[in-house]
mmCIF file of C-alpha atoms and ligand atoms in Angstrom:
data_model
loop_
_atom_site.group_PDB
_atom_site.id
_atom_site.type_symbol
_atom_site.label_atom_id
_atom_site.label_comp_id
_atom_site.label_asym_id
_atom_site.label_seq_id
_atom_site.Cartn_x
_atom_site.Cartn_y
_atom_site.Cartn_z
ATOM 1 C CA MET A 247 0.000 0.000 0.000
ATOM 2 C CA ASN A 248 1.130 3.520 -0.788
ATOM 3 C CA THR A 249 3.100 4.698 2.230
ATOM 4 C CA ARG A 250 2.640 8.403 1.441
ATOM 5 C CA ALA A 251 -1.147 8.044 1.525
ATOM 6 C CA LYS A 252 -0.884 6.111 4.784
ATOM 7 C CA ARG A 253 1.393 8.738 6.320
ATOM 8 C CA LEU A 254 -0.951 11.598 5.302
ATOM 9 C CA ILE A 255 -3.767 9.804 7.101
ATOM 10 C CA GLU A 256 -1.750 8.944 10.195
ATOM 11 C CA GLU A 257 -0.291 12.437 10.563
ATOM 12 C CA GLY A 258 -3.397 14.436 9.578
ATOM 13 C CA ARG A 259 -6.485 15.191 11.618
ATOM 14 C CA SER A 260 -9.129 16.612 9.296
ATOM 15 C CA PHE A 261 -9.926 15.378 5.790
ATOM 16 C CA LEU A 262 -12.224 16.176 2.913
ATOM 17 C CA LEU A 263 -13.470 13.269 0.798
ATOM 18 C CA THR A 264 -15.196 13.569 -2.528
ATOM 19 C CA THR A 265 -16.135 11.685 -5.697
ATOM 20 C CA HIS A 266 -17.636 12.216 -9.145
ATOM 21 C CA ILE A 267 -20.847 13.859 -10.321
ATOM 22 C CA ASP A 268 -23.760 11.478 -11.058
ATOM 23 C CA PRO A 269 -22.322 9.186 -8.376
ATOM 24 C CA ASP A 270 -22.766 5.433 -8.688
ATOM 25 C CA GLY A 271 -22.608 2.643 -6.101
ATOM 26 C CA ASP A 272 -18.815 2.468 -6.160
ATOM 27 C CA ALA A 273 -18.449 6.229 -5.740
ATOM 28 C CA ILE A 274 -20.852 6.523 -2.806
ATOM 29 C CA GLY A 275 -20.020 3.199 -1.156
ATOM 30 C CA SER A 276 -16.283 3.910 -1.262
ATOM 31 C CA VAL A 277 -16.493 7.464 0.001
ATOM 32 C CA PHE A 278 -18.922 6.551 2.806
ATOM 33 C CA ALA A 279 -16.920 3.518 3.976
ATOM 34 C CA PHE A 280 -13.697 5.520 3.951
ATOM 35 C CA ALA A 281 -15.240 8.435 5.896
ATOM 36 C CA MET A 282 -16.553 6.022 8.540
ATOM 37 C CA ALA A 283 -13.171 4.309 8.772
ATOM 38 C CA LEU A 284 -11.399 7.638 9.299
ATOM 39 C CA GLY A 285 -13.902 8.335 12.078
ATOM 40 C CA THR A 286 -12.907 5.128 13.875
ATOM 41 C CA LEU A 287 -9.273 6.309 13.702
ATOM 42 C CA GLY A 288 -10.269 9.492 15.559
ATOM 43 C CA LYS A 289 -10.076 11.688 12.443
ATOM 44 C CA GLU A 290 -12.575 14.212 11.160
ATOM 45 C CA ALA A 291 -13.978 13.364 7.734
ATOM 46 C CA THR A 292 -16.276 15.555 5.671
ATOM 47 C CA VAL A 293 -17.812 14.183 2.464
ATOM 48 C CA TYR A 294 -18.546 16.610 -0.360
ATOM 49 C CA LEU A 295 -20.891 15.365 -3.094
ATOM 50 C CA ARG A 296 -21.932 17.846 -5.735
ATOM 51 C CA ASP A 297 -25.094 15.873 -6.451
ATOM 52 C CA ARG A 298 -27.656 14.545 -4.055
ATOM 53 C CA ILE A 299 -27.585 10.814 -3.437
ATOM 54 C CA PRO A 300 -29.476 8.945 -6.195
ATOM 55 C CA TYR A 301 -32.640 7.292 -4.864
ATOM 56 C CA ARG A 302 -31.273 3.770 -5.351
ATOM 57 C CA TYR A 303 -28.348 4.443 -2.991
ATOM 58 C CA GLU A 304 -30.323 6.192 -0.279
ATOM 59 C CA PHE A 305 -30.316 2.949 1.733
ATOM 60 C CA LEU A 306 -26.542 3.114 2.245
ATOM 61 C CA PRO A 307 -25.523 3.994 5.814
ATOM 62 C CA ALA A 308 -24.058 7.511 5.628
ATOM 63 C CA PRO A 309 -21.245 9.020 7.700
ATOM 64 C CA ALA A 310 -21.983 11.967 9.986
ATOM 65 C CA ARG A 311 -20.906 14.816 7.715
ATOM 66 C CA VAL A 312 -22.108 14.870 4.107
ATOM 67 C CA VAL A 313 -22.334 18.272 2.401
ATOM 68 C CA HIS A 314 -23.397 19.372 -1.087
ATOM 69 C CA ALA A 315 -21.422 22.638 -1.264
ATOM 70 C CA VAL A 316 -17.617 22.846 -1.112
ATOM 71 C CA PRO A 317 -16.942 23.510 2.592
ATOM 72 C CA GLU A 318 -14.696 26.338 3.803
ATOM 73 C CA GLY A 319 -12.714 24.351 6.400
ATOM 74 C CA LYS A 320 -9.003 23.681 6.566
ATOM 75 C CA TYR A 321 -8.017 20.144 5.648
ATOM 76 C CA ASP A 322 -4.819 18.144 5.939
ATOM 77 C CA ALA A 323 -5.583 16.250 2.725
ATOM 78 C CA ILE A 324 -8.329 15.857 0.159
ATOM 79 C CA PHE A 325 -9.235 12.369 -1.010
ATOM 80 C CA VAL A 326 -10.746 12.233 -4.492
ATOM 81 C CA LEU A 327 -12.268 8.819 -5.148
ATOM 82 C CA ASP A 328 -13.297 7.058 -8.380
ATOM 83 C CA CYS A 329 -12.405 10.037 -10.626
ATOM 84 C CA GLY A 330 -10.163 9.745 -13.688
ATOM 85 C CA SER A 331 -9.779 13.535 -13.762
ATOM 86 C CA LEU A 332 -10.260 16.167 -11.099
ATOM 87 C CA PHE A 333 -12.982 17.981 -13.085
ATOM 88 C CA ARG A 334 -15.225 14.907 -12.651
ATOM 89 C CA VAL A 335 -15.831 16.187 -9.069
ATOM 90 C CA GLY A 336 -18.011 18.883 -10.659
ATOM 91 C CA SER A 337 -18.354 22.512 -9.607
ATOM 92 C CA GLY A 338 -15.712 23.531 -7.084
ATOM 93 C CA HIS A 339 -13.060 21.110 -8.354
ATOM 94 C CA ASP A 340 -10.629 23.996 -8.995
ATOM 95 C CA ARG A 341 -11.025 25.270 -5.418
ATOM 96 C CA ILE A 342 -10.612 21.743 -4.062
ATOM 97 C CA GLY A 343 -7.436 21.320 -6.111
ATOM 98 C CA ALA A 344 -5.861 24.296 -4.338
ATOM 99 C CA MET A 345 -6.937 23.515 -0.743
ATOM 100 C CA ALA A 346 -4.542 20.777 0.416
ATOM 101 C CA PRO A 347 -2.551 17.824 -0.920
ATOM 102 C CA ILE A 348 -4.775 15.648 -3.092
ATOM 103 C CA VAL A 349 -4.853 11.871 -2.839
ATOM 104 C CA ASN A 350 -6.263 10.428 -6.053
ATOM 105 C CA ILE A 351 -7.757 6.973 -5.388
ATOM 106 C CA ASP A 352 -9.102 5.372 -8.538
ATOM 107 C CA HIS A 353 -9.286 2.328 -10.811
ATOM 108 C CA HIS A 354 -10.150 3.843 -14.222
ATOM 109 C CA ASP A 355 -8.002 2.971 -17.236
ATOM 110 C CA THR A 356 -7.977 6.657 -18.154
ATOM 111 C CA ASN A 357 -6.599 8.447 -15.090
ATOM 112 C CA ASP A 358 -4.459 11.549 -15.519
ATOM 113 C CA HIS A 359 -2.699 11.243 -12.124
ATOM 114 C CA PHE A 360 -3.909 14.650 -10.945
ATOM 115 C CA GLY A 361 -3.076 13.924 -7.285
ATOM 116 C CA THR A 362 -0.145 14.871 -5.116
ATOM 117 C CA VAL A 363 -0.333 11.192 -4.252
ATOM 118 C CA ASN A 364 -1.868 8.754 -6.730
ATOM 119 C CA LEU A 365 -3.287 5.451 -5.609
ATOM 120 C CA VAL A 366 -4.433 4.341 -9.039
ATOM 121 C CA ASP A 367 -4.859 0.678 -9.917
ATOM 122 C CA PRO A 368 -6.726 -0.116 -13.154
ATOM 123 C CA GLY A 369 -6.429 -3.776 -12.132
ATOM 124 C CA ALA A 370 -8.737 -3.223 -9.151
ATOM 125 C CA SER A 371 -12.364 -4.226 -9.694
ATOM 126 C CA SER A 372 -13.580 -1.015 -8.094
ATOM 127 C CA THR A 373 -12.483 1.931 -6.024
ATOM 128 C CA GLY A 374 -14.097 0.034 -3.150
ATOM 129 C CA GLU A 375 -11.414 -2.642 -3.547
ATOM 130 C CA ILE A 376 -8.622 -0.063 -3.174
ATOM 131 C CA ILE A 377 -10.364 1.431 -0.119
ATOM 132 C CA TYR A 378 -10.651 -2.080 1.329
ATOM 133 C CA ARG A 379 -6.871 -2.565 0.943
ATOM 134 C CA LEU A 380 -6.224 0.846 2.476
ATOM 135 C CA LEU A 381 -8.424 0.009 5.485
ATOM 136 C CA LYS A 382 -6.527 -3.267 5.930
ATOM 137 C CA SER A 383 -3.189 -1.490 5.932
ATOM 138 C CA LEU A 384 -4.537 1.039 8.459
ATOM 139 C CA LYS A 385 -5.766 -1.890 10.595
ATOM 140 C CA VAL A 386 -9.352 -0.605 10.608
ATOM 141 C CA LYS A 387 -11.947 -3.105 11.779
ATOM 142 C CA VAL A 388 -14.713 -3.176 9.154
ATOM 143 C CA ASP A 389 -18.039 -2.718 10.977
ATOM 144 C CA PRO A 390 -21.442 -3.682 9.475
ATOM 145 C CA ASP A 391 -22.110 -0.158 8.115
ATOM 146 C CA MET A 392 -18.736 0.046 6.374
ATOM 147 C CA ALA A 393 -19.311 -3.503 5.096
ATOM 148 C CA VAL A 394 -22.619 -2.604 3.376
ATOM 149 C CA ASN A 395 -20.907 0.328 1.671
ATOM 150 C CA LEU A 396 -17.873 -1.667 0.518
ATOM 151 C CA TYR A 397 -19.999 -4.611 -0.596
ATOM 152 C CA THR A 398 -22.238 -2.298 -2.656
ATOM 153 C CA ALA A 399 -19.183 -0.612 -4.198
ATOM 154 C CA VAL A 400 -17.669 -3.908 -5.383
ATOM 155 C CA PHE A 401 -20.988 -5.568 -6.247
ATOM 156 C CA THR A 402 -22.339 -2.729 -8.407
ATOM 157 C CA ASP A 403 -19.068 -1.883 -10.194
ATOM 158 C CA THR A 404 -18.630 -5.507 -11.262
ATOM 159 C CA GLY A 405 -22.209 -5.548 -12.636
ATOM 160 C CA SER A 406 -23.277 -7.915 -9.827
ATOM 161 C CA LEU A 407 -20.064 -9.936 -10.148
ATOM 162 C CA ARG A 408 -20.567 -10.500 -13.890
ATOM 163 C CA TYR A 409 -18.181 -8.172 -15.758
ATOM 164 C CA ASP A 410 -14.558 -8.710 -16.806
ATOM 165 C CA ASN A 411 -13.328 -6.955 -13.665
ATOM 166 C CA THR A 412 -14.924 -9.679 -11.489
ATOM 167 C CA SER A 413 -11.776 -11.097 -9.923
ATOM 168 C CA LEU A 414 -11.013 -13.517 -7.156
ATOM 169 C CA GLU A 415 -10.201 -10.458 -5.046
ATOM 170 C CA ALA A 416 -13.693 -9.033 -5.691
ATOM 171 C CA PHE A 417 -15.282 -12.302 -4.513
ATOM 172 C CA LYS A 418 -13.008 -12.428 -1.462
ATOM 173 C CA ILE A 419 -13.989 -8.895 -0.422
ATOM 174 C CA CYS A 420 -17.676 -9.725 -0.884
ATOM 175 C CA GLU A 421 -17.187 -12.875 1.214
ATOM 176 C CA GLU A 422 -15.554 -10.877 3.986
ATOM 177 C CA MET A 423 -18.312 -8.245 3.893
ATOM 178 C CA VAL A 424 -20.974 -10.951 4.149
ATOM 179 C CA LYS A 425 -19.111 -12.337 7.163
ATOM 180 C CA ALA A 426 -19.162 -8.801 8.609
ATOM 181 C CA GLY A 427 -22.960 -8.738 8.405
ATOM 182 C CA VAL A 428 -24.071 -7.878 4.847
ATOM 183 C CA ARG A 429 -27.178 -9.652 3.525
ATOM 184 C CA PRO A 430 -26.615 -9.950 -0.251
ATOM 185 C CA SER A 431 -30.309 -10.352 -1.097
ATOM 186 C CA TRP A 432 -31.140 -7.185 0.823
ATOM 187 C CA VAL A 433 -28.506 -5.127 -1.003
ATOM 188 C CA ALA A 434 -29.558 -6.564 -4.391
ATOM 189 C CA GLY A 435 -33.193 -5.824 -3.559
ATOM 190 C CA MET A 436 -32.414 -2.215 -2.642
ATOM 191 C CA VAL A 437 -30.230 -1.567 -5.689
ATOM 192 C CA TYR A 438 -32.106 -3.503 -8.380
ATOM 193 C CA GLU A 439 -35.674 -4.057 -7.220
ATOM 194 C CA SER A 440 -36.760 -0.814 -5.565
ATOM 195 C CA HIS A 441 -37.313 1.494 -8.536
ATOM 196 C CA PRO A 442 -40.176 3.960 -8.755
ATOM 197 C CA LYS A 443 -42.671 2.926 -11.464
ATOM 198 C CA GLU A 444 -41.698 6.043 -13.461
ATOM 199 C CA ARG A 445 -38.355 4.448 -14.370
ATOM 200 C CA PHE A 446 -40.207 1.928 -16.514
ATOM 201 C CA LEU A 447 -42.414 4.559 -18.156
ATOM 202 C CA LEU A 448 -39.155 6.267 -19.144
ATOM 203 C CA LEU A 449 -37.593 2.981 -20.277
ATOM 204 C CA GLY A 450 -40.593 2.389 -22.557
ATOM 205 C CA GLU A 451 -40.013 5.731 -24.282
ATOM 206 C CA VAL A 452 -36.254 5.197 -24.547
ATOM 207 C CA LEU A 453 -36.633 1.722 -26.060
ATOM 208 C CA CYS A 454 -38.871 3.177 -28.783
ATOM 209 C CA THR A 455 -35.767 5.052 -30.029
ATOM 210 C CA LEU A 456 -33.544 1.951 -30.080
ATOM 211 C CA ALA A 457 -31.709 1.347 -33.354
ATOM 212 C CA THR A 458 -28.911 -0.994 -34.352
ATOM 213 C CA TYR A 459 -26.207 -0.393 -36.935
ATOM 214 C CA GLY A 460 -24.548 -3.299 -38.724
ATOM 215 C CA GLU A 461 -26.032 -5.433 -35.896
ATOM 216 C CA ARG A 462 -22.975 -4.539 -33.877
ATOM 217 C CA ILE A 463 -23.792 -1.067 -32.522
ATOM 218 C CA ALA A 464 -26.962 -0.385 -30.514
ATOM 219 C CA MET A 465 -27.978 3.176 -29.772
ATOM 220 C CA ALA A 466 -30.881 4.792 -27.899
ATOM 221 C CA ARG A 467 -31.826 8.319 -26.836
ATOM 222 C CA VAL A 468 -33.098 9.997 -23.669
ATOM 223 C CA THR A 469 -34.475 13.493 -24.134
ATOM 224 C CA SER A 470 -35.556 16.198 -21.700
ATOM 225 C CA GLU A 471 -39.124 15.841 -23.033
ATOM 226 C CA MET A 472 -39.111 12.164 -22.002
ATOM 227 C CA PHE A 473 -38.036 13.125 -18.485
ATOM 228 C CA GLU A 474 -40.812 15.726 -18.356
ATOM 229 C CA ARG A 475 -43.521 13.414 -19.708
ATOM 230 C CA THR A 476 -42.666 10.635 -17.254
ATOM 231 C CA GLY A 477 -41.896 12.832 -14.235
ATOM 232 C CA THR A 478 -38.301 11.581 -14.054
ATOM 233 C CA ASN A 479 -34.753 12.903 -14.246
ATOM 234 C CA ARG A 480 -31.334 11.584 -15.244
ATOM 235 C CA GLU A 481 -30.908 9.255 -12.289
ATOM 236 C CA PHE A 482 -33.923 7.219 -13.538
ATOM 237 C CA SER A 483 -32.066 6.282 -16.756
ATOM 238 C CA ASP A 484 -29.044 4.933 -14.886
ATOM 239 C CA GLY A 485 -28.338 1.430 -16.191
ATOM 240 C CA PHE A 486 -30.450 1.641 -19.388
ATOM 241 C CA VAL A 487 -27.303 1.315 -21.494
ATOM 242 C CA GLU A 488 -26.699 -2.071 -19.874
ATOM 243 C CA PHE A 489 -30.069 -3.330 -21.151
ATOM 244 C CA ILE A 490 -29.237 -2.593 -24.762
ATOM 245 C CA LYS A 491 -25.843 -4.245 -24.333
ATOM 246 C CA GLU A 492 -27.785 -7.481 -23.737
ATOM 247 C CA ILE A 493 -28.749 -7.698 -27.445
ATOM 248 C CA ARG A 494 -27.117 -10.672 -29.173
ATOM 249 C CA GLY A 495 -24.246 -9.678 -31.449
ATOM 250 C CA VAL A 496 -24.061 -6.122 -30.141
ATOM 251 C CA GLU A 497 -20.471 -5.129 -29.357
ATOM 252 C CA VAL A 498 -21.061 -1.513 -28.374
ATOM 253 C CA ALA A 499 -24.140 -0.081 -26.662
ATOM 254 C CA VAL A 500 -24.634 3.677 -26.555
ATOM 255 C CA LEU A 501 -27.129 5.767 -24.636
ATOM 256 C CA ILE A 502 -27.255 9.458 -25.528
ATOM 257 C CA ARG A 503 -28.833 11.725 -22.932
ATOM 258 C CA GLU A 504 -29.801 15.284 -23.688
ATOM 259 C CA ILE A 505 -28.299 17.805 -21.247
ATOM 260 C CA ASP A 506 -29.671 20.665 -23.359
ATOM 261 C CA LYS A 507 -30.300 20.992 -27.098
ATOM 262 C CA GLN A 508 -26.583 21.630 -27.747
ATOM 263 C CA HIS A 509 -24.960 19.268 -25.194
ATOM 264 C CA HIS A 510 -25.302 15.520 -24.838
ATOM 265 C CA LYS A 511 -23.974 12.983 -22.344
ATOM 266 C CA ILE A 512 -22.827 9.667 -23.750
ATOM 267 C CA SER A 513 -22.781 6.375 -21.878
ATOM 268 C CA MET A 514 -20.986 3.618 -23.735
ATOM 269 C CA ARG A 515 -20.620 -0.089 -22.963
ATOM 270 C CA GLY A 516 -18.567 -2.654 -24.861
ATOM 271 C CA LYS A 517 -18.484 -6.415 -24.749
ATOM 272 C CA GLY A 518 -16.049 -7.268 -27.504
ATOM 273 C CA ALA A 519 -12.776 -6.047 -28.889
ATOM 274 C CA VAL A 520 -13.732 -2.361 -28.895
ATOM 275 C CA ASP A 521 -12.055 -0.199 -26.247
ATOM 276 C CA VAL A 522 -14.867 2.227 -25.398
ATOM 277 C CA ALA A 523 -12.644 4.198 -22.980
ATOM 278 C CA ALA A 524 -10.391 5.043 -25.932
ATOM 279 C CA VAL A 525 -13.406 6.063 -28.043
ATOM 280 C CA CYS A 526 -14.770 8.300 -25.262
ATOM 281 C CA ASN A 527 -11.303 9.666 -24.587
ATOM 282 C CA GLY A 528 -11.324 10.912 -28.177
ATOM 283 C CA PHE A 529 -14.209 13.198 -27.103
ATOM 284 C CA GLY A 530 -12.492 14.336 -23.893
ATOM 285 C CA GLY A 531 -14.084 11.676 -21.668
ATOM 286 C CA GLY A 532 -12.869 8.308 -20.455
ATOM 287 C CA GLY A 533 -13.574 5.370 -18.177
ATOM 288 C CA HIS A 534 -12.897 1.668 -18.454
ATOM 289 C CA ARG A 535 -12.277 -0.503 -21.514
ATOM 290 C CA ASN A 536 -15.841 -1.858 -21.296
ATOM 291 C CA ALA A 537 -17.670 1.087 -19.698
ATOM 292 C CA ALA A 538 -17.005 4.723 -20.431
ATOM 293 C CA GLY A 539 -18.586 8.103 -21.003
ATOM 294 C CA CYS A 540 -18.110 11.597 -22.388
ATOM 295 C CA ARG A 541 -19.933 14.786 -23.297
ATOM 296 C CA ILE A 542 -20.442 15.874 -26.877
ATOM 297 C CA GLU A 543 -21.324 19.325 -28.088
ATOM 298 C CA GLY A 544 -24.001 19.557 -30.756
ATOM 299 C CA THR A 545 -27.559 18.429 -31.396
ATOM 300 C CA MET A 546 -28.728 14.870 -30.732
ATOM 301 C CA GLU A 547 -28.368 14.034 -34.439
ATOM 302 C CA GLU A 548 -24.858 15.508 -34.565
ATOM 303 C CA ALA A 549 -23.841 13.596 -31.438
ATOM 304 C CA GLU A 550 -25.129 10.340 -32.954
ATOM 305 C CA GLU A 551 -23.272 10.990 -36.175
ATOM 306 C CA LYS A 552 -20.006 11.761 -34.372
ATOM 307 C CA ILE A 553 -20.263 8.566 -32.334
ATOM 308 C CA LEU A 554 -21.064 6.398 -35.338
ATOM 309 C CA ARG A 555 -18.120 7.878 -37.196
ATOM 310 C CA ALA A 556 -15.820 7.098 -34.261
ATOM 311 C CA LEU A 557 -17.149 3.559 -33.837
ATOM 312 C CA ALA A 558 -17.330 2.695 -37.537
ATOM 313 C CA PRO A 559 -14.945 4.907 -39.523
ATOM 314 C CA GLU A 560 -15.593 2.693 -42.559
ATOM 315 C CA GLY A 561 -19.267 3.704 -42.369
ATOM 316 C CA CYS A 562 -22.358 1.764 -41.311
ATOM 317 C CA THR A 563 -26.055 1.769 -41.993
ATOM 318 C CA LYS A 564 -29.049 1.608 -39.734
ATOM 319 C CA ASP A 565 -30.588 -1.878 -39.657
ATOM 320 C CA GLY A 566 -34.190 -2.070 -40.888
HETATM 321 P P1 5GP B 114 -21.611 6.042 -17.042
HETATM 322 O O1 5GP B 114 -21.926 5.700 -18.452
HETATM 323 O O2 5GP B 114 -22.192 5.030 -16.097
HETATM 324 O O3 5GP B 114 -21.945 7.452 -16.692
HETATM 325 O O4 5GP B 114 -20.026 5.933 -16.876
HETATM 326 C C1 5GP B 114 -19.317 4.777 -17.224
HETATM 327 C C2 5GP B 114 -17.884 4.888 -16.735
HETATM 328 O O5 5GP B 114 -17.216 5.944 -17.429
HETATM 329 C C3 5GP B 114 -17.757 5.228 -15.265
HETATM 330 O O6 5GP B 114 -16.669 4.516 -14.752
HETATM 331 C C4 5GP B 114 -17.533 6.715 -15.248
HETATM 332 O O7 5GP B 114 -16.791 7.103 -14.127
HETATM 333 C C5 5GP B 114 -16.786 6.963 -16.550
HETATM 334 N N1 5GP B 114 -17.172 8.249 -17.165
HETATM 335 C C6 5GP B 114 -18.434 8.638 -17.517
HETATM 336 N N2 5GP B 114 -18.420 9.865 -18.061
HETATM 337 C C7 5GP B 114 -17.133 10.290 -18.064
HETATM 338 C C8 5GP B 114 -16.487 11.491 -18.501
HETATM 339 O O8 5GP B 114 -17.113 12.432 -19.007
HETATM 340 N N3 5GP B 114 -15.134 11.546 -18.305
HETATM 341 C C9 5GP B 114 -14.425 10.518 -17.756
HETATM 342 N N4 5GP B 114 -13.102 10.665 -17.615
HETATM 343 N N5 5GP B 114 -14.995 9.388 -17.340
HETATM 344 C C10 5GP B 114 -16.347 9.252 -17.480
HETATM 345 MN MN1 MN B 115 -15.723 2.764 -10.016
#
């Protein structure tokens, strides 16, 4: 384990912890477990999340101090979790970057090593796995609340222990968390079977836009009008891209979400030879080989065209 990170923790007293915008289970689970662990070491830990906690992760036990505006305090170090670049923290990332030494803890393939200390391991299944190792080296006893957070981090980032990053280590951590008190069926029920009905009204609309190209690329749209009609917002479409990846023969699944008429958010998933992190990196984004994202400027049609050109430079046609 990185001795500089360990020393910063042992010698410091007050820490700020943060993660990326649109946080997922790994982001929230990791940051919460780490904040709780620092508490047991007698340290002060404040968690800054730009966004509110998505409904499906509201069941996670939260540490004492979670704020949604960059706090003014003085910190001995800032821990930035599950972010390939500092700007992924969202508004306030520039202020955070100037506050104290930054410890960058991440597992993305595209990480620009923005930290003073970088604990980056693309071989780790999740950021939760790196936090688990850090807690071991700090001799923290994982209590049931930390265990639920770490289990959820590993479980969700491996697609319920199904994706390529599902390693022996991931299983071992899950085993240990179950021994520490986690009930897997309860976590799975909270994450995957507790959606508001509106999610499925939205899914119906999104699936009506589904198209495939050369039977290898699947693409669907989410527009602001769909959110309005179904009384939903962007957190309700989380995971839709994984559904369209399930189509036989599809190597790349793409979900394009309208931010406004001139800006679109891309979620991309791969299950073949295509490195979607590299494709998204070409648009200023990044992620993992099989799961990545980026933002594209332009209308929905322009965004679609740009993506198709990047995925199939030789050209492709829409399947009938
Ligand atoms: P999602 O499609 O679920 O939003 O993101 C998939 C993966 O790509 C996640 O690991 C996420 O952190 C990463 N990712 C999504 N959008 C961006 C982006 O704009 N920039 C970078 N660097 N990574 C992103
Ligand atoms: Mn992650």
